[in-house]
């Protein structure tokens, strides 16, 4: 598969370096990832729950040797020190490819939430924090999780978060209950990037801070695993975690007290590009499966592709996916050229457009496959559950729509001087 002809749509052409990585990635997926899918599923079924999957570890070593490692770090945050030196636009194309297989992002050390945690450590961490946490994460020696959502409050409004981070001498004392702490089920998870309040009162956007908490610190307890439409996502997992009088050194604070929202916004921009393009990637694969079924299965005396209703759905799927892809690429390009703040509307908009578009495509594929579509024999059911969850994760659709609408209204108010 050739690299995308981005210049045709007004985007800058991929750099020679990005084209080389893209070509190697396509080859690696064809030769290593797709053939390993059956092995991955078999090992997951046979091994004890929450075990590291051997085939993934083997593929990681191959990916490192192939130079397909840590591709995600945006060049403006990294300056070529740790990552592959790709722009957000260039890496978005890689995300679509890796999104086609559920375990592929981890193989390239490009899986969430590690990517977001590494990005903020690279951008905001002290040299000490980078040495202790960023370097082993980049090497793939450890995994991490992100502790933000809380069961007691509506966490889509992050100002509601009640967990506390209180300074006592040379330490911070942390208390709170987090859930949907993705990645905390992995036995290699050693770090939690924890968001909580360092003060009450005043500007609500400067009350929150982020702090680095070792998962083996006294007082950290994983309470239970949460399922997503019945899937547990082991060994990654989505855990409920209790933090009771957890003490960490003052040097564990990230960037400084009251900077939590600032860090979160920096983390979310690239992360949404990644999520959205991976969504398009899995939807593309499901569309391929849909078409394969349509040209081979016969019902009521003719092939499924000869039924007019299905033909329309295939056409709609192609048009909708291409529209969504271009919108995400536009958002990535705007981030690269104007910065995250100027791309705010697009960053919020794509988080609604891409998962909803992908979800419609996957739903159509499930319908064509019938009972097989909701079984474990095909990736459709898992894809549907992941995409439906993504309409809530990282901010629900309603929050993103509100931001987009406010930006539109602001234009009118400015013109009318209201």
mmCIF file of C-alpha atoms in Angstrom:
data_model
loop_
_atom_site.group_PDB
_atom_site.id
_atom_site.type_symbol
_atom_site.label_atom_id
_atom_site.label_comp_id
_atom_site.label_asym_id
_atom_site.label_seq_id
_atom_site.Cartn_x
_atom_site.Cartn_y
_atom_site.Cartn_z
ATOM 1 C CA UNK A 1 0.000 0.000 0.000
ATOM 2 C CA UNK A 2 1.421 3.366 -1.012
ATOM 3 C CA UNK A 3 1.606 6.246 1.446
ATOM 4 C CA UNK A 4 -1.451 8.538 1.360
ATOM 5 C CA UNK A 5 -1.353 11.199 -1.366
ATOM 6 C CA UNK A 6 -1.963 13.930 1.179
ATOM 7 C CA UNK A 7 -0.989 16.805 -1.111
ATOM 8 C CA UNK A 8 -4.042 16.074 -3.246
ATOM 9 C CA UNK A 9 -6.186 17.368 -0.381
ATOM 10 C CA UNK A 10 -4.074 20.402 0.477
ATOM 11 C CA UNK A 11 -2.050 18.664 3.189
ATOM 12 C CA UNK A 12 1.760 18.639 3.052
ATOM 13 C CA UNK A 13 3.262 15.502 1.580
ATOM 14 C CA UNK A 14 4.784 13.005 3.995
ATOM 15 C CA UNK A 15 8.481 13.494 4.668
ATOM 16 C CA UNK A 16 10.823 10.821 3.239
ATOM 17 C CA UNK A 17 11.303 9.551 6.796
ATOM 18 C CA UNK A 18 7.535 9.225 7.344
ATOM 19 C CA UNK A 19 7.061 7.464 3.995
ATOM 20 C CA UNK A 20 9.742 4.946 4.946
ATOM 21 C CA UNK A 21 8.092 4.256 8.309
ATOM 22 C CA UNK A 22 4.657 3.966 6.700
ATOM 23 C CA UNK A 23 5.887 1.430 4.138
ATOM 24 C CA UNK A 24 7.657 -0.622 6.824
ATOM 25 C CA UNK A 25 4.532 -0.510 8.993
ATOM 26 C CA UNK A 26 2.313 -1.860 6.196
ATOM 27 C CA UNK A 27 4.816 -4.656 5.550
ATOM 28 C CA UNK A 28 5.078 -5.509 9.254
ATOM 29 C CA UNK A 29 1.293 -5.658 9.619
ATOM 30 C CA UNK A 30 1.015 -8.003 6.628
ATOM 31 C CA UNK A 31 3.892 -10.276 7.569
ATOM 32 C CA UNK A 32 3.725 -10.283 11.374
ATOM 33 C CA UNK A 33 0.547 -8.830 12.913
ATOM 34 C CA UNK A 34 -2.294 -10.322 10.871
ATOM 35 C CA UNK A 35 -0.805 -13.855 10.963
ATOM 36 C CA UNK A 36 -0.465 -13.543 14.764
ATOM 37 C CA UNK A 37 -4.130 -12.771 15.463
ATOM 38 C CA UNK A 38 -5.162 -16.391 15.930
ATOM 39 C CA UNK A 39 -2.165 -17.033 18.178
ATOM 40 C CA UNK A 40 -3.065 -13.979 20.253
ATOM 41 C CA UNK A 41 -6.654 -15.145 20.761
ATOM 42 C CA UNK A 42 -5.552 -18.672 21.627
ATOM 43 C CA UNK A 43 -2.986 -17.496 24.185
ATOM 44 C CA UNK A 44 -5.524 -15.142 25.798
ATOM 45 C CA UNK A 45 -7.932 -18.046 26.233
ATOM 46 C CA UNK A 46 -5.353 -20.519 27.527
ATOM 47 C CA UNK A 47 -3.302 -18.368 29.896
ATOM 48 C CA UNK A 48 -4.411 -17.325 33.394
ATOM 49 C CA UNK A 49 -6.310 -14.049 33.493
ATOM 50 C CA UNK A 50 -4.137 -10.886 33.517
ATOM 51 C CA UNK A 51 -1.112 -12.711 32.097
ATOM 52 C CA UNK A 52 1.223 -11.003 29.654
ATOM 53 C CA UNK A 53 0.543 -12.372 26.157
ATOM 54 C CA UNK A 54 3.746 -14.049 24.836
ATOM 55 C CA UNK A 55 3.113 -13.396 21.128
ATOM 56 C CA UNK A 56 2.808 -9.657 21.785
ATOM 57 C CA UNK A 57 6.185 -9.641 23.559
ATOM 58 C CA UNK A 58 7.798 -11.502 20.663
ATOM 59 C CA UNK A 59 6.334 -9.051 18.173
ATOM 60 C CA UNK A 60 7.620 -6.109 20.208
ATOM 61 C CA UNK A 61 11.202 -7.284 19.771
ATOM 62 C CA UNK A 62 10.652 -7.590 16.031
ATOM 63 C CA UNK A 63 9.078 -4.128 15.900
ATOM 64 C CA UNK A 64 12.065 -2.618 17.706
ATOM 65 C CA UNK A 65 14.485 -4.217 15.253
ATOM 66 C CA UNK A 66 12.373 -2.927 12.359
ATOM 67 C CA UNK A 67 12.554 0.629 13.690
ATOM 68 C CA UNK A 68 8.810 0.724 14.351
ATOM 69 C CA UNK A 69 8.930 1.851 17.964
ATOM 70 C CA UNK A 70 7.641 4.966 19.775
ATOM 71 C CA UNK A 71 6.280 6.520 16.591
ATOM 72 C CA UNK A 72 3.707 8.587 18.474
ATOM 73 C CA UNK A 73 5.579 11.457 20.158
ATOM 74 C CA UNK A 74 4.661 14.702 18.328
ATOM 75 C CA UNK A 75 7.764 16.300 16.916
ATOM 76 C CA UNK A 76 7.026 19.672 18.573
ATOM 77 C CA UNK A 77 6.955 18.035 22.036
ATOM 78 C CA UNK A 78 9.911 15.759 21.452
ATOM 79 C CA UNK A 79 12.361 17.519 19.100
ATOM 80 C CA UNK A 80 13.514 14.107 17.908
ATOM 81 C CA UNK A 81 14.935 13.169 21.294
ATOM 82 C CA UNK A 82 12.769 10.115 21.956
ATOM 83 C CA UNK A 83 10.319 9.502 19.108
ATOM 84 C CA UNK A 84 10.324 9.040 15.352
ATOM 85 C CA UNK A 85 10.118 12.749 14.556
ATOM 86 C CA UNK A 86 6.687 12.572 12.922
ATOM 87 C CA UNK A 87 4.112 15.337 12.773
ATOM 88 C CA UNK A 88 0.610 14.763 14.130
ATOM 89 C CA UNK A 89 -0.618 14.474 10.540
ATOM 90 C CA UNK A 90 1.993 11.897 9.577
ATOM 91 C CA UNK A 91 1.440 9.810 12.688
ATOM 92 C CA UNK A 92 -2.338 9.909 12.176
ATOM 93 C CA UNK A 93 -1.816 7.791 9.058
ATOM 94 C CA UNK A 94 0.132 5.238 11.116
ATOM 95 C CA UNK A 95 -2.689 5.138 13.668
ATOM 96 C CA UNK A 96 -5.218 4.126 11.052
ATOM 97 C CA UNK A 97 -3.081 1.138 10.108
ATOM 98 C CA UNK A 98 -2.385 -0.039 13.668
ATOM 99 C CA UNK A 99 -6.042 0.446 14.601
ATOM 100 C CA UNK A 100 -7.010 -2.459 12.373
ATOM 101 C CA UNK A 101 -5.869 -5.014 14.995
ATOM 102 C CA UNK A 102 -6.680 -4.643 18.695
ATOM 103 C CA UNK A 103 -3.207 -5.478 20.028
ATOM 104 C CA UNK A 104 -1.143 -3.775 17.301
ATOM 105 C CA UNK A 105 -0.656 -0.388 19.027
ATOM 106 C CA UNK A 106 0.990 -2.097 22.010
ATOM 107 C CA UNK A 107 3.349 -4.003 19.714
ATOM 108 C CA UNK A 108 4.820 -0.670 18.565
ATOM 109 C CA UNK A 109 4.775 0.822 22.096
ATOM 110 C CA UNK A 110 2.068 3.178 20.851
ATOM 111 C CA UNK A 111 -0.867 2.099 23.013
ATOM 112 C CA UNK A 112 -2.980 4.230 25.326
ATOM 113 C CA UNK A 113 -2.728 5.342 28.066
ATOM 114 C CA UNK A 114 1.052 4.936 27.890
ATOM 115 C CA UNK A 115 1.298 7.254 24.880
ATOM 116 C CA UNK A 116 -0.474 10.131 26.627
ATOM 117 C CA UNK A 117 1.526 9.606 29.810
ATOM 118 C CA UNK A 118 4.803 9.543 27.902
ATOM 119 C CA UNK A 119 3.844 12.688 25.993
ATOM 120 C CA UNK A 120 3.250 14.702 29.143
ATOM 121 C CA UNK A 121 6.386 13.331 30.796
ATOM 122 C CA UNK A 122 8.424 14.289 27.733
ATOM 123 C CA UNK A 123 6.891 17.751 27.650
ATOM 124 C CA UNK A 124 6.469 18.632 31.325
ATOM 125 C CA UNK A 125 8.550 16.176 33.347
ATOM 126 C CA UNK A 126 11.719 17.045 35.211
ATOM 127 C CA UNK A 127 14.928 15.261 34.282
ATOM 128 C CA UNK A 128 14.529 13.146 37.408
ATOM 129 C CA UNK A 129 10.959 12.178 36.444
ATOM 130 C CA UNK A 130 12.030 11.349 32.907
ATOM 131 C CA UNK A 131 14.857 9.146 34.147
ATOM 132 C CA UNK A 132 12.629 7.268 36.590
ATOM 133 C CA UNK A 133 9.454 6.897 34.518
ATOM 134 C CA UNK A 134 9.740 8.076 30.925
ATOM 135 C CA UNK A 135 12.803 6.096 29.934
ATOM 136 C CA UNK A 136 11.505 2.672 31.082
ATOM 137 C CA UNK A 137 8.145 3.444 29.450
ATOM 138 C CA UNK A 138 9.866 4.306 26.176
ATOM 139 C CA UNK A 139 11.867 1.102 26.400
ATOM 140 C CA UNK A 140 8.700 -0.904 26.999
ATOM 141 C CA UNK A 141 9.977 -2.247 30.309
ATOM 142 C CA UNK A 142 6.951 -0.994 32.269
ATOM 143 C CA UNK A 143 3.352 0.090 31.593
ATOM 144 C CA UNK A 144 1.298 2.885 33.148
ATOM 145 C CA UNK A 145 -2.256 4.031 33.851
ATOM 146 C CA UNK A 146 -4.102 7.336 34.156
ATOM 147 C CA UNK A 147 -6.227 8.029 37.252
ATOM 148 C CA UNK A 148 -8.849 10.678 36.562
ATOM 149 C CA UNK A 149 -12.445 9.375 36.468
ATOM 150 C CA UNK A 150 -14.197 8.921 39.829
ATOM 151 C CA UNK A 151 -17.308 6.854 40.639
ATOM 152 C CA UNK A 152 -18.761 9.470 43.007
ATOM 153 C CA UNK A 153 -18.954 12.413 40.575
ATOM 154 C CA UNK A 154 -19.706 13.212 36.921
ATOM 155 C CA UNK A 155 -16.097 13.153 35.775
ATOM 156 C CA UNK A 156 -16.827 14.402 32.256
ATOM 157 C CA UNK A 157 -16.655 17.753 34.065
ATOM 158 C CA UNK A 158 -13.123 17.376 35.423
ATOM 159 C CA UNK A 159 -13.640 20.247 37.872
ATOM 160 C CA UNK A 160 -15.900 17.857 39.810
ATOM 161 C CA UNK A 161 -12.999 15.594 40.758
ATOM 162 C CA UNK A 162 -12.772 15.280 44.550
ATOM 163 C CA UNK A 163 -9.590 13.247 45.109
ATOM 164 C CA UNK A 164 -7.120 15.177 47.241
ATOM 165 C CA UNK A 165 -3.392 15.833 46.988
ATOM 166 C CA UNK A 166 -2.288 17.496 50.233
ATOM 167 C CA UNK A 167 1.244 18.621 50.981
ATOM 168 C CA UNK A 168 2.709 17.610 54.314
ATOM 169 C CA UNK A 169 6.329 18.659 54.648
ATOM 170 C CA UNK A 170 8.412 17.003 51.938
ATOM 171 C CA UNK A 171 5.574 14.722 50.856
ATOM 172 C CA UNK A 172 2.156 14.796 49.252
ATOM 173 C CA UNK A 173 -0.603 12.688 50.802
ATOM 174 C CA UNK A 174 -3.091 11.330 48.250
ATOM 175 C CA UNK A 175 -6.622 10.130 48.937
ATOM 176 C CA UNK A 176 -9.347 9.186 46.485
ATOM 177 C CA UNK A 177 -11.186 6.456 44.623
ATOM 178 C CA UNK A 178 -10.662 6.198 40.857
ATOM 179 C CA UNK A 179 -12.296 3.920 38.339
ATOM 180 C CA UNK A 180 -11.931 3.196 34.633
ATOM 181 C CA UNK A 181 -8.222 3.410 35.328
ATOM 182 C CA UNK A 182 -7.256 1.767 32.056
ATOM 183 C CA UNK A 183 -4.044 -0.244 32.078
ATOM 184 C CA UNK A 184 -3.977 -0.797 35.832
ATOM 185 C CA UNK A 185 -4.744 -4.506 35.388
ATOM 186 C CA UNK A 186 -1.477 -5.169 33.592
ATOM 187 C CA UNK A 187 1.108 -6.804 35.895
ATOM 188 C CA UNK A 188 3.728 -4.530 34.326
ATOM 189 C CA UNK A 189 1.841 -1.352 35.318
ATOM 190 C CA UNK A 190 4.179 0.540 37.659
ATOM 191 C CA UNK A 191 2.984 4.148 37.394
ATOM 192 C CA UNK A 192 -0.289 6.006 37.810
ATOM 193 C CA UNK A 193 -0.544 9.580 36.568
ATOM 194 C CA UNK A 194 -3.073 10.777 39.145
ATOM 195 C CA UNK A 195 -5.269 13.873 38.938
ATOM 196 C CA UNK A 196 -6.632 15.443 42.108
ATOM 197 C CA UNK A 197 -7.122 18.677 44.014
ATOM 198 C CA UNK A 198 -4.231 20.484 45.651
ATOM 199 C CA UNK A 199 -6.468 23.282 46.921
ATOM 200 C CA UNK A 200 -10.110 24.267 47.384
ATOM 201 C CA UNK A 201 -11.631 27.550 46.273
ATOM 202 C CA UNK A 202 -10.596 30.138 43.734
ATOM 203 C CA UNK A 203 -10.438 29.517 40.003
ATOM 204 C CA UNK A 204 -11.811 26.007 39.438
ATOM 205 C CA UNK A 205 -9.316 25.412 36.644
ATOM 206 C CA UNK A 206 -6.291 25.868 38.904
ATOM 207 C CA UNK A 207 -7.435 23.649 41.785
ATOM 208 C CA UNK A 208 -6.342 20.418 40.073
ATOM 209 C CA UNK A 209 -2.857 18.977 39.807
ATOM 210 C CA UNK A 210 -1.253 15.860 38.370
ATOM 211 C CA UNK A 211 1.148 13.734 40.348
ATOM 212 C CA UNK A 212 3.185 10.589 39.651
ATOM 213 C CA UNK A 213 2.225 7.701 41.937
ATOM 214 C CA UNK A 214 4.047 4.340 41.996
ATOM 215 C CA UNK A 215 1.469 1.534 41.824
ATOM 216 C CA UNK A 216 3.332 -0.359 44.547
ATOM 217 C CA UNK A 217 3.169 2.565 47.001
ATOM 218 C CA UNK A 218 1.530 1.698 50.356
ATOM 219 C CA UNK A 219 -2.151 2.626 50.244
ATOM 220 C CA UNK A 220 -2.685 1.918 46.529
ATOM 221 C CA UNK A 221 -5.133 -0.955 46.102
ATOM 222 C CA UNK A 222 -6.710 -2.278 42.914
ATOM 223 C CA UNK A 223 -10.270 -3.075 43.986
ATOM 224 C CA UNK A 224 -11.788 -4.756 40.942
ATOM 225 C CA UNK A 225 -11.822 -5.036 37.160
ATOM 226 C CA UNK A 226 -14.644 -3.385 35.244
ATOM 227 C CA UNK A 227 -16.083 -4.977 32.116
ATOM 228 C CA UNK A 228 -16.960 -3.167 28.895
ATOM 229 C CA UNK A 229 -20.085 -4.762 27.406
ATOM 230 C CA UNK A 230 -18.836 -8.013 28.908
ATOM 231 C CA UNK A 231 -15.221 -7.665 27.704
ATOM 232 C CA UNK A 232 -12.545 -7.332 30.390
ATOM 233 C CA UNK A 233 -9.719 -6.262 28.042
ATOM 234 C CA UNK A 234 -7.227 -8.404 29.974
ATOM 235 C CA UNK A 235 -4.351 -8.056 30.551
ATOM 236 C CA UNK A 236 -4.790 -4.300 30.055
ATOM 237 C CA UNK A 237 -7.976 -3.925 32.080
ATOM 238 C CA UNK A 238 -10.085 -1.041 33.344
ATOM 239 C CA UNK A 239 -9.766 -1.024 37.112
ATOM 240 C CA UNK A 240 -11.290 0.589 40.150
ATOM 241 C CA UNK A 241 -8.404 1.727 42.348
ATOM 242 C CA UNK A 242 -8.397 3.015 45.924
ATOM 243 C CA UNK A 243 -5.789 5.509 47.138
ATOM 244 C CA UNK A 244 -5.708 5.775 50.937
ATOM 245 C CA UNK A 245 -3.116 8.029 52.577
ATOM 246 C CA UNK A 246 -0.644 7.356 49.790
ATOM 247 C CA UNK A 247 2.583 9.279 50.372
ATOM 248 C CA UNK A 248 4.934 10.345 47.589
ATOM 249 C CA UNK A 249 7.837 12.841 47.548
ATOM 250 C CA UNK A 250 7.113 16.471 46.663
ATOM 251 C CA UNK A 251 9.248 15.935 43.565
ATOM 252 C CA UNK A 252 6.468 13.701 42.199
ATOM 253 C CA UNK A 253 4.239 16.652 41.256
ATOM 254 C CA UNK A 254 4.042 17.212 37.505
ATOM 255 C CA UNK A 255 4.832 20.757 36.332
ATOM 256 C CA UNK A 256 3.580 22.309 39.590
ATOM 257 C CA UNK A 257 0.490 22.698 41.738
ATOM 258 C CA UNK A 258 -2.634 23.871 39.953
ATOM 259 C CA UNK A 259 -1.396 22.878 36.471
ATOM 260 C CA UNK A 260 -3.598 19.773 36.064
ATOM 261 C CA UNK A 261 -6.011 21.227 33.510
ATOM 262 C CA UNK A 262 -3.170 22.689 31.498
ATOM 263 C CA UNK A 263 -1.463 19.293 31.324
ATOM 264 C CA UNK A 264 -4.751 17.533 30.528
ATOM 265 C CA UNK A 265 -5.424 19.785 27.559
ATOM 266 C CA UNK A 266 -1.936 19.190 26.180
ATOM 267 C CA UNK A 267 -2.469 15.448 26.594
ATOM 268 C CA UNK A 268 -5.898 15.310 24.966
ATOM 269 C CA UNK A 269 -5.128 16.908 21.595
ATOM 270 C CA UNK A 270 -2.786 14.258 20.151
ATOM 271 C CA UNK A 271 -4.691 11.521 21.997
ATOM 272 C CA UNK A 272 -7.921 12.343 20.189
ATOM 273 C CA UNK A 273 -6.166 12.175 16.835
ATOM 274 C CA UNK A 274 -4.862 8.724 17.774
ATOM 275 C CA UNK A 275 -8.253 7.434 18.967
ATOM 276 C CA UNK A 276 -10.096 8.789 15.945
ATOM 277 C CA UNK A 277 -7.744 7.416 13.319
ATOM 278 C CA UNK A 278 -7.600 4.031 15.021
ATOM 279 C CA UNK A 279 -11.408 4.063 14.951
ATOM 280 C CA UNK A 280 -11.330 4.639 11.219
ATOM 281 C CA UNK A 281 -8.783 1.840 10.879
ATOM 282 C CA UNK A 282 -10.942 -0.792 12.563
ATOM 283 C CA UNK A 283 -14.017 0.454 10.683
ATOM 284 C CA UNK A 284 -12.151 0.050 7.386
ATOM 285 C CA UNK A 285 -11.359 -3.515 8.296
ATOM 286 C CA UNK A 286 -14.980 -4.192 9.219
ATOM 287 C CA UNK A 287 -16.095 -2.715 5.903
ATOM 288 C CA UNK A 288 -13.730 -5.113 4.141
ATOM 289 C CA UNK A 289 -15.303 -8.005 6.056
ATOM 290 C CA UNK A 290 -18.764 -6.736 5.137
ATOM 291 C CA UNK A 291 -17.861 -6.681 1.446
ATOM 292 C CA UNK A 292 -16.306 -10.148 1.620
ATOM 293 C CA UNK A 293 -19.569 -11.468 3.036
ATOM 294 C CA UNK A 294 -21.596 -9.600 0.458
ATOM 295 C CA UNK A 295 -19.808 -11.174 -2.521
ATOM 296 C CA UNK A 296 -19.834 -14.754 -1.168
ATOM 297 C CA UNK A 297 -23.090 -15.283 0.765
ATOM 298 C CA UNK A 298 -26.372 -16.163 -0.924
ATOM 299 C CA UNK A 299 -29.791 -15.375 0.538
ATOM 300 C CA UNK A 300 -33.193 -15.641 -1.135
ATOM 301 C CA UNK A 301 -31.684 -16.857 -4.374
ATOM 302 C CA UNK A 302 -29.054 -14.195 -4.945
ATOM 303 C CA UNK A 303 -25.810 -12.934 -3.478
ATOM 304 C CA UNK A 304 -26.084 -10.357 -0.726
ATOM 305 C CA UNK A 305 -24.336 -7.784 -2.921
ATOM 306 C CA UNK A 306 -27.264 -7.992 -5.324
ATOM 307 C CA UNK A 307 -29.701 -6.748 -2.707
ATOM 308 C CA UNK A 308 -30.257 -3.014 -3.174
ATOM 309 C CA UNK A 309 -30.381 -2.172 0.524
ATOM 310 C CA UNK A 310 -26.916 -3.566 1.162
ATOM 311 C CA UNK A 311 -25.438 -1.810 -1.861
ATOM 312 C CA UNK A 312 -26.572 1.503 -0.412
ATOM 313 C CA UNK A 313 -25.045 0.712 2.972
ATOM 314 C CA UNK A 314 -21.698 -0.201 1.413
ATOM 315 C CA UNK A 315 -21.682 3.072 -0.513
ATOM 316 C CA UNK A 316 -22.655 5.088 2.565
ATOM 317 C CA UNK A 317 -19.904 3.406 4.568
ATOM 318 C CA UNK A 318 -17.229 4.296 2.009
ATOM 319 C CA UNK A 319 -18.356 7.919 1.731
ATOM 320 C CA UNK A 320 -18.713 8.427 5.477
ATOM 321 C CA UNK A 321 -15.325 6.916 6.315
ATOM 322 C CA UNK A 322 -13.531 9.036 3.726
ATOM 323 C CA UNK A 323 -15.210 12.178 5.053
ATOM 324 C CA UNK A 324 -14.293 11.324 8.648
ATOM 325 C CA UNK A 325 -10.690 10.538 7.740
ATOM 326 C CA UNK A 326 -10.204 13.873 5.986
ATOM 327 C CA UNK A 327 -11.704 15.731 8.934
ATOM 328 C CA UNK A 328 -9.307 14.053 11.370
ATOM 329 C CA UNK A 329 -6.360 14.726 9.072
ATOM 330 C CA UNK A 330 -7.423 18.370 8.824
ATOM 331 C CA UNK A 331 -7.504 18.608 12.633
ATOM 332 C CA UNK A 332 -4.029 17.040 12.841
ATOM 333 C CA UNK A 333 -2.668 19.423 10.187
ATOM 334 C CA UNK A 334 -4.157 22.405 11.999
ATOM 335 C CA UNK A 335 -2.496 21.256 15.234
ATOM 336 C CA UNK A 336 0.826 20.998 13.407
ATOM 337 C CA UNK A 337 0.606 24.410 11.761
ATOM 338 C CA UNK A 338 -1.389 26.577 14.187
ATOM 339 C CA UNK A 339 -1.159 24.736 17.511
ATOM 340 C CA UNK A 340 -3.669 22.883 19.670
ATOM 341 C CA UNK A 341 -5.435 26.028 20.832
ATOM 342 C CA UNK A 342 -6.286 27.157 17.300
ATOM 343 C CA UNK A 343 -7.410 23.626 16.446
ATOM 344 C CA UNK A 344 -9.681 23.370 19.490
ATOM 345 C CA UNK A 345 -12.958 23.195 17.555
ATOM 346 C CA UNK A 346 -11.681 20.496 15.220
ATOM 347 C CA UNK A 347 -10.158 18.460 18.063
ATOM 348 C CA UNK A 348 -13.553 18.348 19.775
ATOM 349 C CA UNK A 349 -15.499 17.809 16.559
ATOM 350 C CA UNK A 350 -13.550 14.786 15.353
ATOM 351 C CA UNK A 351 -14.117 13.063 18.694
ATOM 352 C CA UNK A 352 -17.837 13.053 17.795
ATOM 353 C CA UNK A 353 -17.529 12.416 14.067
ATOM 354 C CA UNK A 354 -15.000 9.567 13.922
ATOM 355 C CA UNK A 355 -16.376 7.163 16.581
ATOM 356 C CA UNK A 356 -19.989 7.671 15.428
ATOM 357 C CA UNK A 357 -19.058 7.128 11.784
ATOM 358 C CA UNK A 358 -17.013 4.036 12.590
ATOM 359 C CA UNK A 359 -19.781 2.705 14.817
ATOM 360 C CA UNK A 360 -22.335 2.937 12.010
ATOM 361 C CA UNK A 361 -20.032 1.032 9.668
ATOM 362 C CA UNK A 362 -19.352 -1.715 12.200
ATOM 363 C CA UNK A 363 -23.063 -1.999 13.006
ATOM 364 C CA UNK A 364 -23.821 -2.534 9.313
ATOM 365 C CA UNK A 365 -21.175 -5.254 9.147
ATOM 366 C CA UNK A 366 -22.635 -7.005 12.191
ATOM 367 C CA UNK A 367 -26.071 -6.960 10.588
ATOM 368 C CA UNK A 368 -24.719 -8.571 7.427
ATOM 369 C CA UNK A 369 -22.935 -11.288 9.391
ATOM 370 C CA UNK A 370 -26.025 -12.018 11.466
ATOM 371 C CA UNK A 371 -25.427 -14.266 14.476
ATOM 372 C CA UNK A 372 -21.767 -14.669 13.505
ATOM 373 C CA UNK A 373 -21.343 -10.919 13.830
ATOM 374 C CA UNK A 374 -21.979 -10.941 17.569
ATOM 375 C CA UNK A 375 -19.770 -13.974 18.212
ATOM 376 C CA UNK A 376 -16.099 -14.279 19.071
ATOM 377 C CA UNK A 377 -15.315 -15.683 15.611
ATOM 378 C CA UNK A 378 -14.998 -12.222 14.072
ATOM 379 C CA UNK A 379 -13.643 -8.894 15.394
ATOM 380 C CA UNK A 380 -16.980 -7.128 14.830
ATOM 381 C CA UNK A 381 -18.502 -7.435 18.311
ATOM 382 C CA UNK A 382 -15.346 -6.273 20.047
ATOM 383 C CA UNK A 383 -14.965 -3.408 17.588
ATOM 384 C CA UNK A 384 -18.545 -2.329 18.254
ATOM 385 C CA UNK A 385 -18.056 -2.388 22.038
ATOM 386 C CA UNK A 386 -14.837 -0.357 21.803
ATOM 387 C CA UNK A 387 -16.337 2.272 19.521
ATOM 388 C CA UNK A 388 -19.522 2.602 21.540
ATOM 389 C CA UNK A 389 -17.410 3.110 24.648
ATOM 390 C CA UNK A 390 -15.322 5.729 22.870
ATOM 391 C CA UNK A 391 -18.439 7.905 22.563
ATOM 392 C CA UNK A 392 -18.174 8.246 26.365
ATOM 393 C CA UNK A 393 -14.451 7.858 27.056
ATOM 394 C CA UNK A 394 -12.278 10.958 26.784
ATOM 395 C CA UNK A 395 -15.376 13.134 27.084
ATOM 396 C CA UNK A 396 -18.921 12.224 25.968
ATOM 397 C CA UNK A 397 -20.344 13.389 22.647
ATOM 398 C CA UNK A 398 -22.521 15.974 24.377
ATOM 399 C CA UNK A 399 -19.540 17.807 25.893
ATOM 400 C CA UNK A 400 -17.707 17.963 22.558
ATOM 401 C CA UNK A 401 -20.815 19.151 20.716
ATOM 402 C CA UNK A 402 -21.283 21.903 23.270
ATOM 403 C CA UNK A 403 -17.736 23.164 22.714
ATOM 404 C CA UNK A 404 -18.197 23.173 18.930
ATOM 405 C CA UNK A 405 -21.523 25.005 19.211
ATOM 406 C CA UNK A 406 -20.087 27.628 21.558
ATOM 407 C CA UNK A 407 -17.266 28.342 19.133
ATOM 408 C CA UNK A 408 -19.786 28.903 16.333
ATOM 409 C CA UNK A 409 -21.931 31.183 18.488
ATOM 410 C CA UNK A 410 -18.857 33.120 19.555
ATOM 411 C CA UNK A 411 -18.242 34.105 15.910
ATOM 412 C CA UNK A 412 -21.740 35.540 15.584
ATOM 413 C CA UNK A 413 -21.541 37.337 18.910
ATOM 414 C CA UNK A 414 -18.229 38.894 17.916
ATOM 415 C CA UNK A 415 -19.681 40.205 14.653
ATOM 416 C CA UNK A 416 -22.776 41.553 16.378
ATOM 417 C CA UNK A 417 -20.653 42.891 19.264
ATOM 418 C CA UNK A 418 -22.899 41.102 21.773
#
